[in-house]
Short mmCIF file of C-alpha atoms in Angstrom, two decimals:
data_model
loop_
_atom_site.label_atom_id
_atom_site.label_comp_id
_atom_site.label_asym_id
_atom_site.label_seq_id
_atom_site.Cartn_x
_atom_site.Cartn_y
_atom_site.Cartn_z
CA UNK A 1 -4.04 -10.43 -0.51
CA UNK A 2 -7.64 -9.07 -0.15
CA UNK A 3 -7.02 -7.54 3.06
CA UNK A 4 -3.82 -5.64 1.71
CA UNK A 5 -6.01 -4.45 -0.91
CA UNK A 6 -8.99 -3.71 1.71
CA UNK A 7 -6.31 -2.12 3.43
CA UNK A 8 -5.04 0.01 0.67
CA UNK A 9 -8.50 1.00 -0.05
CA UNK A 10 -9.21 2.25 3.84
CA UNK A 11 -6.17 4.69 3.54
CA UNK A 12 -7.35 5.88 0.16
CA UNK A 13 -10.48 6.60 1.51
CA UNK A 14 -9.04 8.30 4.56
CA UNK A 15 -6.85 10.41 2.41
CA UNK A 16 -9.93 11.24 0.40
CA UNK A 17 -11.88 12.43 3.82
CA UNK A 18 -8.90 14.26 4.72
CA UNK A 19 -9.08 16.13 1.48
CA UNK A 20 -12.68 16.49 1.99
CA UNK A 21 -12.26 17.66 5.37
CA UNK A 22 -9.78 20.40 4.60
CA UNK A 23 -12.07 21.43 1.68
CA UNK A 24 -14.86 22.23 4.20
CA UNK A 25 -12.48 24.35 6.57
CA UNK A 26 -11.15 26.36 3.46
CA UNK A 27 -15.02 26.66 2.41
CA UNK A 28 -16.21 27.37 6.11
CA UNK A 29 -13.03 30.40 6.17
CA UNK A 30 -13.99 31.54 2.71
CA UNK A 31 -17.93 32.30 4.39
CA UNK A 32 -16.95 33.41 7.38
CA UNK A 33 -14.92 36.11 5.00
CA UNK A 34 -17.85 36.91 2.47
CA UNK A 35 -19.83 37.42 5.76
CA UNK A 36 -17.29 40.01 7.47
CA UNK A 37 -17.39 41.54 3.90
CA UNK A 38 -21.46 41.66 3.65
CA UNK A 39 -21.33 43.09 7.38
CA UNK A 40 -18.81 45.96 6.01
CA UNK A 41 -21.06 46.46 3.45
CA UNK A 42 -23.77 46.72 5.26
CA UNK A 43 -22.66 49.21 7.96
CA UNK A 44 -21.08 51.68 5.25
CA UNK A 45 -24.66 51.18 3.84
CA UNK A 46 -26.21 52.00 7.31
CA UNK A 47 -23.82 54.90 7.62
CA UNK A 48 -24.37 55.98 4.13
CA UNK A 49 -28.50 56.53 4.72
CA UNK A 50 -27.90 57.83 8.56
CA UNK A 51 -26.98 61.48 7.04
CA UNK A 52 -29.16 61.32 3.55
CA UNK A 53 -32.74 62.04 3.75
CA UNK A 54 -35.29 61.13 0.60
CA UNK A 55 -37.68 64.17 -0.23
CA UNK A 56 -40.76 63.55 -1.49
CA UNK A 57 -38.96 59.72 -2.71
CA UNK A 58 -36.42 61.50 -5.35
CA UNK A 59 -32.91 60.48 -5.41
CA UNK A 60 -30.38 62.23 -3.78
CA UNK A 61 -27.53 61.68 -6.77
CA UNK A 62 -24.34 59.71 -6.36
CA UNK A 63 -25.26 58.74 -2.83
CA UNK A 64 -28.13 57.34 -3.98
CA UNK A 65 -26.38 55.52 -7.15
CA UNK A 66 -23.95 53.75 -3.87
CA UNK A 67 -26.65 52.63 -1.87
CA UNK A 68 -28.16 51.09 -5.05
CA UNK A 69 -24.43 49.44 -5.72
CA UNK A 70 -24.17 48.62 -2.36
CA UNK A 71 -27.56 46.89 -2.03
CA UNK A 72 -27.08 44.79 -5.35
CA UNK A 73 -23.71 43.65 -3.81
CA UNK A 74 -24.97 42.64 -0.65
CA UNK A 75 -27.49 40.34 -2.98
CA UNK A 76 -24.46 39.46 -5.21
CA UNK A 77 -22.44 38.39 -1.52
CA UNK A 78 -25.64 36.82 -0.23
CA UNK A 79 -26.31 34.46 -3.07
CA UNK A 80 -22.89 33.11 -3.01
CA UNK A 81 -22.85 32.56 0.61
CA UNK A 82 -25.64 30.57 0.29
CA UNK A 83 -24.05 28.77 -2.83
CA UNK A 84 -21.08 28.00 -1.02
CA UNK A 85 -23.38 26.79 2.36
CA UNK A 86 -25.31 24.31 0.21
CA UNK A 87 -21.83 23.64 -1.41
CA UNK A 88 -20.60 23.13 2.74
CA UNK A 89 -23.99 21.08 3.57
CA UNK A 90 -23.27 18.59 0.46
CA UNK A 91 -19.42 18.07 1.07
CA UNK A 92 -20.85 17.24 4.83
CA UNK A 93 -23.32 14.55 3.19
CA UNK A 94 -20.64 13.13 1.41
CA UNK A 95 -18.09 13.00 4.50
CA UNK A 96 -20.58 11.52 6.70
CA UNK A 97 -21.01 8.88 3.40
CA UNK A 98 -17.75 7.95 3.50
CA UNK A 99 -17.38 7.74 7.58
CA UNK A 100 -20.11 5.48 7.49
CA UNK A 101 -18.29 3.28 4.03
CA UNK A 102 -15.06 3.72 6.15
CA UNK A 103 -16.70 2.74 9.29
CA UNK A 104 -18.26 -0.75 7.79
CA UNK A 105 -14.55 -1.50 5.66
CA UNK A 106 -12.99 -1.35 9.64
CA UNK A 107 -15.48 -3.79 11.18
CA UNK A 108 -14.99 -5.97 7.58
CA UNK A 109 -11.37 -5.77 8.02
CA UNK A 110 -11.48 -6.98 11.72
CA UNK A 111 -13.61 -9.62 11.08
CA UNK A 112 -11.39 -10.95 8.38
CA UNK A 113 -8.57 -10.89 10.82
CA UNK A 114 -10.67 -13.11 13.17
CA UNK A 115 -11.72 -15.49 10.73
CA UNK A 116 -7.96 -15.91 9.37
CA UNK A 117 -6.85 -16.32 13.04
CA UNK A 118 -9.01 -19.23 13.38
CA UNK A 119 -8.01 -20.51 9.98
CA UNK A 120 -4.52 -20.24 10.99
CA UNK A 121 -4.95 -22.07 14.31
CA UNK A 122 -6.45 -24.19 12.34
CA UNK A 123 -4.07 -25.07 9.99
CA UNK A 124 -1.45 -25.38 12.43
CA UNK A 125 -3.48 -28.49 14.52
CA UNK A 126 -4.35 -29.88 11.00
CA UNK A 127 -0.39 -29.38 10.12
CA UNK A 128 0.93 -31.02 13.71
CA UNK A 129 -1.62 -34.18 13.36
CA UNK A 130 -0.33 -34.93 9.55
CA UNK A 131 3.50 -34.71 10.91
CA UNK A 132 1.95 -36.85 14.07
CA UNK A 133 0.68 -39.03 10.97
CA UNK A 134 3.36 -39.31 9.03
CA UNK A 135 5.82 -40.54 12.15
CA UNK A 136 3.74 -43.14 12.24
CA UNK A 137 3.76 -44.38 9.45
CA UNK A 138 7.42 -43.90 9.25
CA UNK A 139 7.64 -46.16 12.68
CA UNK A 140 4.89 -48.74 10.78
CA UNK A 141 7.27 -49.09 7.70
CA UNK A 142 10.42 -49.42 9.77
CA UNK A 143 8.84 -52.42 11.79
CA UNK A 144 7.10 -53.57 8.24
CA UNK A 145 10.75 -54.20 7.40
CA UNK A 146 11.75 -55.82 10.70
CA UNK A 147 8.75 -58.32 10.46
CA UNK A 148 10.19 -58.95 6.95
CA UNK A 149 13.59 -59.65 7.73
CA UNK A 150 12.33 -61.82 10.54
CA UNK A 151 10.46 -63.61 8.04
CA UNK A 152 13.30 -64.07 5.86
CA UNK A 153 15.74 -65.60 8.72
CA UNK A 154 12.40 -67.74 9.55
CA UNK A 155 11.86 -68.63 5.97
CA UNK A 156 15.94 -69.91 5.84
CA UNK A 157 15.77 -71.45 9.44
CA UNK A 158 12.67 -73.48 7.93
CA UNK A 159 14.35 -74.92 4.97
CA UNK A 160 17.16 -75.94 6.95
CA UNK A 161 15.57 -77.28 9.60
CA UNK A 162 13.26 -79.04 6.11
CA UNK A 163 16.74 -80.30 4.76
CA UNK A 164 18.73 -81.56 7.90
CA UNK A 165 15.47 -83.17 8.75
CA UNK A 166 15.09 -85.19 5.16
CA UNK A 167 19.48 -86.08 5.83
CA UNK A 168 18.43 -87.35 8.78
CA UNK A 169 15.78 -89.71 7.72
CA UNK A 170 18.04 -90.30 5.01
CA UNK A 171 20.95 -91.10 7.50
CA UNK A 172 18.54 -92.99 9.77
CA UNK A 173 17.17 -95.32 6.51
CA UNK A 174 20.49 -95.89 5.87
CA UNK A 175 21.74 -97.11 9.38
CA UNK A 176 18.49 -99.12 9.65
CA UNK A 177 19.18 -100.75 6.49
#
């Protein structure tokens, strides 16, 4: 029973990797997206400041108002790339945690296997010697009651043989006298 329940608890923990598993990929596609995106951002930045030239450090208007959008979205996109890569680095942690858990339940589970092998062997040479056992005794009680049936028919052949014997000393007083 506690290896159907180790059992059951290997596949839930599988399952539970899976999940985990799948959860990285969709992570892993979602940064390899917010990195396209900060790339797009940054080349229509890049192509943005080729043709605008600062005077003197003043602002050139609107252009200038984009690059300043642009650049606090390219912070906004870098922070949560590198939210969702420590997000990436701790579902990793936790995967290789449960390999490892996973890992030890499989060599546990296998050497439970062995060790109820052997008690099964076991049990079987311990189960063949008590019906060897109890065949014998079986044979023992049979010739128990042999021995006392013999000893019966002994018992009965004695008395008789006690009886004619007192007749005939009786029979042989008798003639004598």
């Amino acid at each position: 029973m506690n290896l159907l329940l180790v059992l059951l608890d290997l596949r839930a923990k599988s399952a539970q990797i899976e999940k985990y598993e799948q959860e990285i990929h969709r992570r892993t596609v979602e940064i390899e997206k917010k990195t396209n995106e900060v790339d797009r951002l940054n080349r229509q930045y890049e192509k943005l400041t080729v043709n605008t030239e600062e005077e003197g450090g003043r602002s050139n208007g609107p252009l200038e108002a984009t690059i300043v959008n642009l650049q606090r979205e390219i912070g906004t996109k870098d922070q949560e790339s590198a939210e969702l890569q420590r997000r990436w680095v701790g579902f990793q942690t936790e995967l290789v945690a449960l390999v490892t858990k996973n890992n030890s339940l499989t060599e546990r589970v296998a050497r439970q296997k062995s060790e109820r092998t052997v008690l099964e062997q076991r049990r079987a040479r311990l189960d063949s010697k008590y019906a060897q056992n109890r065949r014998e005794i079986h044979e023992l009680e049979r010739s128990m009651s042999a021995m006392h049936t013999d000893m019966t028919r002994l018992n009965t052949l004695i008395s008789k043989n006690t009886s004619l014997q007192g007749q005939l000393t009786n029979d042989n007083f008798n003639l004598e006298t």
